[in-house]
Tab-separated table of N, CA and C in Angstrom:
chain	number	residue	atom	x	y	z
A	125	UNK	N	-8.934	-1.649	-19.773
A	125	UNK	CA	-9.688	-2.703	-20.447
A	125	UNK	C	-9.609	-4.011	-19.658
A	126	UNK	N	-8.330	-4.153	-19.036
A	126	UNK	CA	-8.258	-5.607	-18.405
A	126	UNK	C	-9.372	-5.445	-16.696
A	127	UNK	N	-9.671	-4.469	-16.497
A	127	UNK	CA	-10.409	-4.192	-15.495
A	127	UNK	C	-12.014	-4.626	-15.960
A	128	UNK	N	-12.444	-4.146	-17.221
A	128	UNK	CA	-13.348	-3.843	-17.585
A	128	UNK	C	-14.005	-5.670	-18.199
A	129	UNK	N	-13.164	-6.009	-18.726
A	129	UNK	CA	-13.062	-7.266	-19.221
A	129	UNK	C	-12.565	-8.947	-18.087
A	130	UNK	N	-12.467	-8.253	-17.112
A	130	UNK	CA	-11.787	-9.239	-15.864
A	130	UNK	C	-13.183	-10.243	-15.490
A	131	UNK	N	-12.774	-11.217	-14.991
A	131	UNK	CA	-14.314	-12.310	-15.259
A	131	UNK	C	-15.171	-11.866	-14.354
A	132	UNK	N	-14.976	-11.355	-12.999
A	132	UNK	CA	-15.746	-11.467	-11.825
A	132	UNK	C	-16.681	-9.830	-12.576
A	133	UNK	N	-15.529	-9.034	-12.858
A	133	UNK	CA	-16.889	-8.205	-13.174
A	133	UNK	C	-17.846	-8.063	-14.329
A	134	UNK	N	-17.202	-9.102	-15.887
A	134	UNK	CA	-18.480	-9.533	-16.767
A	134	UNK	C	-19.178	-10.625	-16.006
A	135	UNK	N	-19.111	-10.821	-14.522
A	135	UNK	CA	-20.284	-11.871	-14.204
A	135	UNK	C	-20.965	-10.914	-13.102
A	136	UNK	N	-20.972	-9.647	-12.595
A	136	UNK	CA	-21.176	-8.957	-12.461
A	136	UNK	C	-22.756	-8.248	-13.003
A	137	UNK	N	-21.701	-7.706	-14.192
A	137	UNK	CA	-22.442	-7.279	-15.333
A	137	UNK	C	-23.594	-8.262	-15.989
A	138	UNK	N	-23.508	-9.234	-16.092
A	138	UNK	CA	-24.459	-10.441	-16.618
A	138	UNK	C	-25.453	-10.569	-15.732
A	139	UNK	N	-25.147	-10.612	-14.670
A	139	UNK	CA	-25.959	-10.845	-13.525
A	139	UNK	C	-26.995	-9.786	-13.016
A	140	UNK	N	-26.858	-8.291	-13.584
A	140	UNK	CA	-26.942	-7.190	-13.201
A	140	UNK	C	-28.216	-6.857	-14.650
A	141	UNK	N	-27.746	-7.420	-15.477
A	141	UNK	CA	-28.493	-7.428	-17.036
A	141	UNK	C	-29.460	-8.463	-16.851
A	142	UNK	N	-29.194	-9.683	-16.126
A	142	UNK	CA	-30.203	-10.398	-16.241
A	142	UNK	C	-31.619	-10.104	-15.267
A	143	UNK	N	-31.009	-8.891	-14.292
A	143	UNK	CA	-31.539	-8.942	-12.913
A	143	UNK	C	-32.942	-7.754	-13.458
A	144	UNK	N	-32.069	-6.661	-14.445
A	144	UNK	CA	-32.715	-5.485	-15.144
A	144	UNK	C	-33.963	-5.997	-16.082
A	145	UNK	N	-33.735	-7.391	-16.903
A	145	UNK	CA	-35.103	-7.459	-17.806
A	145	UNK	C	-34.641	-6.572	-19.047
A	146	UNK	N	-35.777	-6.335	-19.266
A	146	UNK	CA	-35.842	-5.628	-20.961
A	146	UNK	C	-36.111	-6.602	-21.823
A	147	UNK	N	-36.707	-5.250	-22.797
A	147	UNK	CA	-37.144	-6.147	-23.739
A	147	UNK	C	-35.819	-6.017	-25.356
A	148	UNK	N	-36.265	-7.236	-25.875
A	148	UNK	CA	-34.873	-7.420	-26.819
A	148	UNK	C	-34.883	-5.998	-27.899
A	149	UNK	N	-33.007	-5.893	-28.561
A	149	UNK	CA	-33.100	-5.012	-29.090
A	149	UNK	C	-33.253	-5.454	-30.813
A	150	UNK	N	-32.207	-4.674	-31.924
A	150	UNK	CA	-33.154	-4.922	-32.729
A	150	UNK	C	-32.334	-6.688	-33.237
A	151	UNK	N	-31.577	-6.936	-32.664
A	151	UNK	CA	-31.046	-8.491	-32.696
A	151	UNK	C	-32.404	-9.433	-32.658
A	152	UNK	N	-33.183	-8.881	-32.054
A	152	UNK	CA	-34.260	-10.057	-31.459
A	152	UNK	C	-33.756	-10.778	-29.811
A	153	UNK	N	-32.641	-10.405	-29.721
A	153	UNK	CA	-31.967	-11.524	-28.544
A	153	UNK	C	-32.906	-11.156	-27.425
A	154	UNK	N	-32.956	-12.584	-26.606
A	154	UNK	CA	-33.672	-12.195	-24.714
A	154	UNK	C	-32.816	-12.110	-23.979
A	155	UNK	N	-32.741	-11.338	-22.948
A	155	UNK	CA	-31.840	-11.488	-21.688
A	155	UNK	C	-31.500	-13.008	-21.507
A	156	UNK	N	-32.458	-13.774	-21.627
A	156	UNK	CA	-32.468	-15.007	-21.186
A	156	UNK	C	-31.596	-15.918	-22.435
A	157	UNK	N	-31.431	-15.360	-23.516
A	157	UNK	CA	-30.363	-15.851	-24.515
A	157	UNK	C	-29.230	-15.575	-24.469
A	158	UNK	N	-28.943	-14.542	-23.554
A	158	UNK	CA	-27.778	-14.320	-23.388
A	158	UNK	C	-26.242	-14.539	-23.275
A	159	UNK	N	-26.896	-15.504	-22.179
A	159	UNK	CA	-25.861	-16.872	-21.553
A	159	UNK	C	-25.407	-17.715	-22.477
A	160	UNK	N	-26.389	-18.078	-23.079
A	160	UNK	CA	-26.186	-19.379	-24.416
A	160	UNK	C	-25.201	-18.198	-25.444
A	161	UNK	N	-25.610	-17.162	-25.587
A	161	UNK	CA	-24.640	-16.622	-26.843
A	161	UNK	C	-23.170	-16.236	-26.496
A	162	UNK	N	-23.258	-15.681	-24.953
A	162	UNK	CA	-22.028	-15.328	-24.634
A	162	UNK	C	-20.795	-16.324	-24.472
A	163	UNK	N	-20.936	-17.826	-24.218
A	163	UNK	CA	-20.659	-19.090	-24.083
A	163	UNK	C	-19.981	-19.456	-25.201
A	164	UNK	N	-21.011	-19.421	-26.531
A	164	UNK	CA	-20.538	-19.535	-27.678
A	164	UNK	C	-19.550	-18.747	-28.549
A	165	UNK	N	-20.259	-16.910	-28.401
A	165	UNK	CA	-19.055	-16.211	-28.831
A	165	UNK	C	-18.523	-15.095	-28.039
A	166	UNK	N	-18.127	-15.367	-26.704
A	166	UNK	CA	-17.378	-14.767	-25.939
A	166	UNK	C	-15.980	-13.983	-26.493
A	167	UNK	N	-15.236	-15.360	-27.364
A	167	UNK	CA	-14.033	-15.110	-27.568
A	167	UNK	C	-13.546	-14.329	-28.565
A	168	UNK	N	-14.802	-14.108	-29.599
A	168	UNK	CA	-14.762	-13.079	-30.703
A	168	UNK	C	-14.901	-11.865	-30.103
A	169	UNK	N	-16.041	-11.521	-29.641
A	169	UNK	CA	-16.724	-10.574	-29.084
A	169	UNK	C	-15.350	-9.600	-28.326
A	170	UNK	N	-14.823	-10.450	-27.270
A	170	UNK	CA	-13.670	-10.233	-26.193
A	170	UNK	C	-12.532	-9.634	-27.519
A	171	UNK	N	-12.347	-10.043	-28.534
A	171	UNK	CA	-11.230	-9.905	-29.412
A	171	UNK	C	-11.527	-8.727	-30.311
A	172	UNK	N	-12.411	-8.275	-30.399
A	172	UNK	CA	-13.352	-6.948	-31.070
A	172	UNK	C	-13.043	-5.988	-30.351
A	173	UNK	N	-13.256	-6.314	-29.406
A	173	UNK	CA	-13.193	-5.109	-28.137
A	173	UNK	C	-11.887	-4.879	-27.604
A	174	UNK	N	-10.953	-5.418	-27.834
A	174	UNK	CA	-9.417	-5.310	-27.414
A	174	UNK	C	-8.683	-4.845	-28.376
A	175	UNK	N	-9.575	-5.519	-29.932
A	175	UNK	CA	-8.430	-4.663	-31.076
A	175	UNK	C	-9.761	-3.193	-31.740
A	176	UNK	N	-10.764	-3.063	-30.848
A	176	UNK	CA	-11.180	-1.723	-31.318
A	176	UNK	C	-12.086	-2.001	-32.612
A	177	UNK	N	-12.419	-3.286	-32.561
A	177	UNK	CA	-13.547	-3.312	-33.514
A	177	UNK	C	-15.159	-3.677	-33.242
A	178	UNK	N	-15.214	-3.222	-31.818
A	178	UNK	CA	-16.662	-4.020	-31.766
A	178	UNK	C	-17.721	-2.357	-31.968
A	179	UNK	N	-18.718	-2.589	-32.448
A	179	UNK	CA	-19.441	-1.534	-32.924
A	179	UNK	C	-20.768	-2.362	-32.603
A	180	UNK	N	-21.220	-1.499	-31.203
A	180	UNK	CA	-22.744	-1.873	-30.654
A	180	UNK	C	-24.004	-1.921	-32.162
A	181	UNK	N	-24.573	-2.461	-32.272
A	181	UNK	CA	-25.752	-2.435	-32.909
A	181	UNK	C	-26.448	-0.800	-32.838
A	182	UNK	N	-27.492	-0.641	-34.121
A	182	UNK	CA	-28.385	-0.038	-33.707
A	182	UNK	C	-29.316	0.075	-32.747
A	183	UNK	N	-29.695	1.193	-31.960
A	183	UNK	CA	-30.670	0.893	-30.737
A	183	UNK	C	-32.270	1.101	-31.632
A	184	UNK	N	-32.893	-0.057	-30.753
A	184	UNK	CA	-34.503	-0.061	-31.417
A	184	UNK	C	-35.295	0.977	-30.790
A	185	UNK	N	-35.756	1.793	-31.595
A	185	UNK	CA	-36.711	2.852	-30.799
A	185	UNK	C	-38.226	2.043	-30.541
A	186	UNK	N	-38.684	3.163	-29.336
A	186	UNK	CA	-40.106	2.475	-29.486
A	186	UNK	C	-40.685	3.479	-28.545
A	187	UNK	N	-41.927	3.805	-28.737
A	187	UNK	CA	-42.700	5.120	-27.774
A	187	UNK	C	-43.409	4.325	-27.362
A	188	UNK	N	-43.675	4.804	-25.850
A	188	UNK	CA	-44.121	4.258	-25.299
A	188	UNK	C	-45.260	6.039	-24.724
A	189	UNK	N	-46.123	5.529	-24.054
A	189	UNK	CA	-47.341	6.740	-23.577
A	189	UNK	C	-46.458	7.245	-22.226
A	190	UNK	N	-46.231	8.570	-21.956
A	190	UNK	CA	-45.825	9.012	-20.927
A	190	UNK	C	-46.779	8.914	-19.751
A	191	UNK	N	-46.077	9.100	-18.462
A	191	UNK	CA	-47.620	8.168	-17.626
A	191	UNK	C	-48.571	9.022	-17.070
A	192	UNK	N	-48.245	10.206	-17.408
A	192	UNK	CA	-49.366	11.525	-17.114
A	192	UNK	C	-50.418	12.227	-18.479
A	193	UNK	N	-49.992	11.000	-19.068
A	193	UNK	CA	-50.743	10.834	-20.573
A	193	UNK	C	-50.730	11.655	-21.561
A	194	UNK	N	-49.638	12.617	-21.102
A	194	UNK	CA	-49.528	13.934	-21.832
A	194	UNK	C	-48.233	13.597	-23.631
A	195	UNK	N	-48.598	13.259	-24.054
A	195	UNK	CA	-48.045	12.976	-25.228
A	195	UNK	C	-47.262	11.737	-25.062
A	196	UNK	N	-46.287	11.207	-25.881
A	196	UNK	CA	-44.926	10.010	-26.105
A	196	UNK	C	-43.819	10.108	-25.522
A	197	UNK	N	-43.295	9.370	-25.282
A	197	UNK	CA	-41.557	9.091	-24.548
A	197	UNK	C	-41.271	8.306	-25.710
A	198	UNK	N	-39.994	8.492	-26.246
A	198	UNK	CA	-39.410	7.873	-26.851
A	198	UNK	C	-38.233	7.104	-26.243
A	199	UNK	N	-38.071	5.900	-25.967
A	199	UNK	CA	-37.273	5.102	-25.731
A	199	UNK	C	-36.211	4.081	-27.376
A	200	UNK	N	-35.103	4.369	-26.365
A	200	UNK	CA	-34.175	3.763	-27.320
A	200	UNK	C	-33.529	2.387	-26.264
A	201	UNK	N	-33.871	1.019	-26.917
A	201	UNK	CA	-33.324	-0.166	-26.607
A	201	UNK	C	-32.356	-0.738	-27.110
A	202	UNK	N	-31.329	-0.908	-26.356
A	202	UNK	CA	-29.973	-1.272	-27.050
A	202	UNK	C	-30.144	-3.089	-27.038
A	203	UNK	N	-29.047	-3.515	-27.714
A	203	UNK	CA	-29.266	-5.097	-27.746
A	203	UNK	C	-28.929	-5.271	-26.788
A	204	UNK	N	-28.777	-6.878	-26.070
A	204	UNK	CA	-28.647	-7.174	-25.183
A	204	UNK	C	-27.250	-7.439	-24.802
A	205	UNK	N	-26.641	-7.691	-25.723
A	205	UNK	CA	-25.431	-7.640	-25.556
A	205	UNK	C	-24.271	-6.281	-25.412
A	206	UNK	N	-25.093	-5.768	-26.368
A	206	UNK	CA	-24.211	-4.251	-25.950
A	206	UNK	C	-25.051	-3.871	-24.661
A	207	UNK	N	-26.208	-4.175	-24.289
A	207	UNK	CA	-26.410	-3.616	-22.597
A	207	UNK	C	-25.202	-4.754	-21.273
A	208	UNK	N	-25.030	-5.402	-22.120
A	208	UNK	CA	-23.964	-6.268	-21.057
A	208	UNK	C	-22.991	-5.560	-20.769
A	209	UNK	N	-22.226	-4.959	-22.450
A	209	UNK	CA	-20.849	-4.724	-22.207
A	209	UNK	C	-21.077	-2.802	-21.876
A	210	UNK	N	-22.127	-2.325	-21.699
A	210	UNK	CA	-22.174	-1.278	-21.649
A	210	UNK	C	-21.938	-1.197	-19.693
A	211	UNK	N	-23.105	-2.221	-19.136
A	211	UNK	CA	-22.963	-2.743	-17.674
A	211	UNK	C	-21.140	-3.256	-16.978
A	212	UNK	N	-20.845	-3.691	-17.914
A	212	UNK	CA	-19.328	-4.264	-17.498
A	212	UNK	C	-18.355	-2.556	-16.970
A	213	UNK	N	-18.279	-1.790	-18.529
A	213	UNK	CA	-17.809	-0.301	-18.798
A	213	UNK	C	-18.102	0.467	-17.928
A	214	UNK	N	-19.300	0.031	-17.087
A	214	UNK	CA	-20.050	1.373	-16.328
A	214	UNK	C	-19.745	1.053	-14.981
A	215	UNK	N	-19.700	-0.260	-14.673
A	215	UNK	CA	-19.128	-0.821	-13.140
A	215	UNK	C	-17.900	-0.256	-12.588
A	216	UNK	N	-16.874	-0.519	-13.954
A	216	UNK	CA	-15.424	0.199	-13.796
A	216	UNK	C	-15.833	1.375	-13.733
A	217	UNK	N	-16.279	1.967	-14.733
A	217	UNK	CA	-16.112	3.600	-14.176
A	217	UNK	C	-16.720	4.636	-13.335
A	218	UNK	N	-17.686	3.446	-12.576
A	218	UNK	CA	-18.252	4.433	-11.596
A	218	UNK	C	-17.521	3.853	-10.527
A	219	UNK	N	-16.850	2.550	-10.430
A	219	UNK	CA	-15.395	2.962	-9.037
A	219	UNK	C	-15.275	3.518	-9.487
A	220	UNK	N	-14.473	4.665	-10.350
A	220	UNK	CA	-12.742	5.295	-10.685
A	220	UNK	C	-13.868	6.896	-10.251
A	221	UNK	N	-15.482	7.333	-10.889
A	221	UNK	CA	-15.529	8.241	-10.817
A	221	UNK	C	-16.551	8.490	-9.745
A	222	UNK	N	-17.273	7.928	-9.138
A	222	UNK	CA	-18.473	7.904	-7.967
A	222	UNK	C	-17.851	8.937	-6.811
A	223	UNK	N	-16.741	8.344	-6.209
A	223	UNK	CA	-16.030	9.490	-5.089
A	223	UNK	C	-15.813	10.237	-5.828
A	224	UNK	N	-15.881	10.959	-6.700
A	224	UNK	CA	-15.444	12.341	-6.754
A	224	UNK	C	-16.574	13.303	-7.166
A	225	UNK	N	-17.985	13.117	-7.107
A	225	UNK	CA	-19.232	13.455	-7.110
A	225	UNK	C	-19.709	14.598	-6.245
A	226	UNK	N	-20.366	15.511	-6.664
A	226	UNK	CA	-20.985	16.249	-5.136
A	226	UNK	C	-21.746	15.131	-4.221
A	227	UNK	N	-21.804	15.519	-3.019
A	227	UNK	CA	-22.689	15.469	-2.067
A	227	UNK	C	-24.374	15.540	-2.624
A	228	UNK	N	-24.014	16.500	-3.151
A	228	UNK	CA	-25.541	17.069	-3.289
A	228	UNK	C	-25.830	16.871	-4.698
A	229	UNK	N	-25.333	16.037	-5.468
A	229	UNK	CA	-25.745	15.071	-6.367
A	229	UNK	C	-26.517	13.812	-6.593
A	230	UNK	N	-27.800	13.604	-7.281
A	230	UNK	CA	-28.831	12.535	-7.064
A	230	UNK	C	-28.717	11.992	-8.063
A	231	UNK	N	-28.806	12.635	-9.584
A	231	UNK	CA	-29.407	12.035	-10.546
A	231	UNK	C	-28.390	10.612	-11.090
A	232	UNK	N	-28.762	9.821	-11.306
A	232	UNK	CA	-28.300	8.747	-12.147
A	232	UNK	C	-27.558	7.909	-10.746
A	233	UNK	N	-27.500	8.167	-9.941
A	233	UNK	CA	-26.232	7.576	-8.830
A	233	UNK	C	-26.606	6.495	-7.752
A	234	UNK	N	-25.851	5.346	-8.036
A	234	UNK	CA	-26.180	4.508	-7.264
A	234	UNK	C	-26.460	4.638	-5.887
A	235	UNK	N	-27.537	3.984	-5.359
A	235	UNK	CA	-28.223	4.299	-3.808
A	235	UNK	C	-28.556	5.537	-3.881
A	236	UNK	N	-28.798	6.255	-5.058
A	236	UNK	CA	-29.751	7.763	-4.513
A	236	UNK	C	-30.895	7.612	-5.489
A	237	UNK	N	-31.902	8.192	-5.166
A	237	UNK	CA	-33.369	8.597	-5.943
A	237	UNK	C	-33.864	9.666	-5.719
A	238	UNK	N	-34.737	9.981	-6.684
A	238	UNK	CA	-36.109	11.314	-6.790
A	238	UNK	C	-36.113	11.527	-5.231
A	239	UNK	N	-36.105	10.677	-4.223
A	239	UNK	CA	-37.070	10.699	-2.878
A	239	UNK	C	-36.049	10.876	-2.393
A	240	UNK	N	-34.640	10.500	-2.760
A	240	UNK	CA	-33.574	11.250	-1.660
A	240	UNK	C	-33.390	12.470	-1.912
A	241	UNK	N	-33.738	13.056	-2.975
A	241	UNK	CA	-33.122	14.523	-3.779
A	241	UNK	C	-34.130	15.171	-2.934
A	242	UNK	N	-35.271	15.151	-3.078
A	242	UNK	CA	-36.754	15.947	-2.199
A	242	UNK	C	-36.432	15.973	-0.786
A	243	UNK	N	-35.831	15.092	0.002
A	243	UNK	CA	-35.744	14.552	1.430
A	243	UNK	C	-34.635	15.492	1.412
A	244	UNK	N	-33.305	15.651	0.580
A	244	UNK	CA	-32.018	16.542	0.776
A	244	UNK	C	-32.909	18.003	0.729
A	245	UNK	N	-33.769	18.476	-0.278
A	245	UNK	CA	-34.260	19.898	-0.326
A	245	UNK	C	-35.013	20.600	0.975
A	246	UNK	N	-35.501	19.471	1.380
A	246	UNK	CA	-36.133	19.660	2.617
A	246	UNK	C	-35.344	19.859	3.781
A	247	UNK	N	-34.540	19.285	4.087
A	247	UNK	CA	-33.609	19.550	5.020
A	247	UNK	C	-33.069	20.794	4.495
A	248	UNK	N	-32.528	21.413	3.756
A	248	UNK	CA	-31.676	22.743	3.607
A	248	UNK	C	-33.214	23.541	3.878
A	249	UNK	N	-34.737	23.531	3.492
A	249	UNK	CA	-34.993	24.411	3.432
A	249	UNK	C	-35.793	24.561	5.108
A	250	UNK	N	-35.317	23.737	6.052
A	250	UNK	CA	-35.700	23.774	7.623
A	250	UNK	C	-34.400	24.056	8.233
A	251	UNK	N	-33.128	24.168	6.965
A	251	UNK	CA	-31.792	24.675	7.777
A	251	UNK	C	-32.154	26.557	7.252
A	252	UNK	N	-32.913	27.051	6.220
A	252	UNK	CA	-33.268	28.098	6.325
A	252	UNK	C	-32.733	28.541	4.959
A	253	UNK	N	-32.244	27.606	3.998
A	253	UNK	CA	-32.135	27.733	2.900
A	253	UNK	C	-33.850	28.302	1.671
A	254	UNK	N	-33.515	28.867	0.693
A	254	UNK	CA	-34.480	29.576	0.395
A	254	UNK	C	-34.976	28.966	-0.868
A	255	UNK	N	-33.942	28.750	-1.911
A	255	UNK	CA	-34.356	28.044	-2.957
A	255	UNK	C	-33.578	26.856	-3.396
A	256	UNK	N	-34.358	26.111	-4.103
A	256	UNK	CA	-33.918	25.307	-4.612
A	256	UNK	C	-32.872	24.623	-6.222
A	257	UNK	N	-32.320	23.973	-6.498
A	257	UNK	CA	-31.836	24.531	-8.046
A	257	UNK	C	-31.878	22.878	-8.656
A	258	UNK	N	-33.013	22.754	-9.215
A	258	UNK	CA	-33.001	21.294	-10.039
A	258	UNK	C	-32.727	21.630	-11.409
A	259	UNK	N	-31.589	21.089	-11.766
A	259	UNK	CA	-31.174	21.471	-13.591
A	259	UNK	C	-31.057	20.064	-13.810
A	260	UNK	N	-31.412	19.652	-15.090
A	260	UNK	CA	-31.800	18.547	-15.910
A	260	UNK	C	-30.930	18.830	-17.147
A	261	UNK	N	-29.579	17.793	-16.984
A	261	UNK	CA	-28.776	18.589	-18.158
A	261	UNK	C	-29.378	17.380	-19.712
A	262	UNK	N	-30.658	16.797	-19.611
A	262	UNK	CA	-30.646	15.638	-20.415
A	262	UNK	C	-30.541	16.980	-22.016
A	263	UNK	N	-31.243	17.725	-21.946
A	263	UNK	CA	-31.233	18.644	-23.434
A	263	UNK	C	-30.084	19.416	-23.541
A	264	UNK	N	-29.649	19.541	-22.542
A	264	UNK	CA	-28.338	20.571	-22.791
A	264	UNK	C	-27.397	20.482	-23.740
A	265	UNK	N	-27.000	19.927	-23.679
A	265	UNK	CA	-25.517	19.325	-25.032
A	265	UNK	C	-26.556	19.505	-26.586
A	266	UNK	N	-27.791	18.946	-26.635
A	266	UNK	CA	-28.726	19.564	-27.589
A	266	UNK	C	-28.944	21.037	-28.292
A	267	UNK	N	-28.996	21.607	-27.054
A	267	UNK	CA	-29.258	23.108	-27.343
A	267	UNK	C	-28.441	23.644	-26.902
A	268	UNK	N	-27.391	23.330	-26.483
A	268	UNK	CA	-25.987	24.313	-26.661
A	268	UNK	C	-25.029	24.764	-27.568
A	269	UNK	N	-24.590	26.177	-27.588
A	269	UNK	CA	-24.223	26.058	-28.992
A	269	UNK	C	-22.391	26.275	-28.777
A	270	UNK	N	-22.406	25.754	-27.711
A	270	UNK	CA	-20.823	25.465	-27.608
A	270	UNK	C	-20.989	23.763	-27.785
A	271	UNK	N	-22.086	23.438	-27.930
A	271	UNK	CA	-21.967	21.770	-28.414
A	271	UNK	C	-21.684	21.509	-29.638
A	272	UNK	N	-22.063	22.269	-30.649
A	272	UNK	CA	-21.860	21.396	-32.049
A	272	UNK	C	-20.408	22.212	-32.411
A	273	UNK	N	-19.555	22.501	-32.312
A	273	UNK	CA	-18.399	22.784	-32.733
A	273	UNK	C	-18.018	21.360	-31.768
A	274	UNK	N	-18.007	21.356	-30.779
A	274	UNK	CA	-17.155	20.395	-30.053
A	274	UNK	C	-17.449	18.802	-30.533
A	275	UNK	N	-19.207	18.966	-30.556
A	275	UNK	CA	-19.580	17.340	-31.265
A	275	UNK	C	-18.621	17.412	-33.051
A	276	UNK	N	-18.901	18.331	-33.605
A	276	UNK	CA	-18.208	18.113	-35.347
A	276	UNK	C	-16.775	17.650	-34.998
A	277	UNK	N	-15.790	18.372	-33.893
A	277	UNK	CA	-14.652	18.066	-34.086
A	277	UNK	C	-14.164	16.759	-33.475
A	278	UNK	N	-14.810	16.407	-32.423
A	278	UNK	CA	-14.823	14.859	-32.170
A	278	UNK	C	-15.251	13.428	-32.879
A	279	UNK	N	-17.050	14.297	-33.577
A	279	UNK	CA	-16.873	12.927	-34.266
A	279	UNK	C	-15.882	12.883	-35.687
A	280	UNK	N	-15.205	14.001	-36.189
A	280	UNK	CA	-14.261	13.601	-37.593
A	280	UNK	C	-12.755	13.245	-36.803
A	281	UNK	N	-12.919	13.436	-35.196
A	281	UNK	CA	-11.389	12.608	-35.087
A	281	UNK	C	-11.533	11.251	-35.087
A	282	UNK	N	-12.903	10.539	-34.611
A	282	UNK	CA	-13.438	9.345	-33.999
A	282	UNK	C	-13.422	8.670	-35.427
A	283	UNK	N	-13.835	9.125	-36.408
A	283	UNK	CA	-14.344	8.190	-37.492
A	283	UNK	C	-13.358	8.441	-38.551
């Protein structure tokens, strides 16, 4: 926590939130209010989160048109403040967990994209490699049915 909470990397994180945009969650808050709120209640906020009481807001849904026009995306917007402290949480733990990643891992990872993952397939398949294996674990934990025994028994330890 003292990593996570250390100043250079909530200015980090602030800086990183302000840099991202978005639109507000269901607080109403702007990125651009941010500053002014964090100023004011930093010291609560900071004291929530150390004794285990801060509880992010609801995230605001909102569909938006998928861009091949083929039905809705549903997007979920968190407030702005829990996207801060979510940015702070995620800085730390992608030092502690980034090196220990495959190689041949793209999705979600800083300095890689769609166009490096295609550019990596291509090279194995001019080294004489044959197929390819793109798995998308976003539904998995959904439709697995070693998931809901494991989700029931976590969330009645959590709550």
């Amino acid at each position: 926590m003292e990593k996570i909470l250390e100043q250079g990397n909530l200015r980090r994180a602030l800086k990183r939130v302000r840099r991202n945009k978005g639109a507000p969650g269901v607080d109403r808050m702007s990125v651009k209010q941010l500053g002014g709120y964090l100023r004011r209640h930093w010291p609560k906020v900071q004291a929530a989160i150390l004794e285990g009481r801060y509880r992010p807001l609801p995230v605001r849904r909102k569909e938006i048109e998928k861009p091949d026009g083929n039905g809705l995306r549903l997007l979920g917007i968190p407030a702005v403040l829990d996207r801060f402290i979510q940015q702070a949480v995620a800085q730390v733990l992608s030092e502690l967990w980034e090196p220990t990643f495959s190689d041949g891992s793209f999705g979600f990872r800083p300095g890689r994209s769609q166009k490096d993952a295609i550019l990596r397939a291509q090279e194995y398949v001019r080294e004489g490699y044959r197929f390819v294996v793109d798995i998308d674990l976003s539904k998995f934990l959904e439709t697995s049915s070693y998931y809901t025994p494991v989700h029931e028994s976590l969330s009645k330890r959590v709550v």
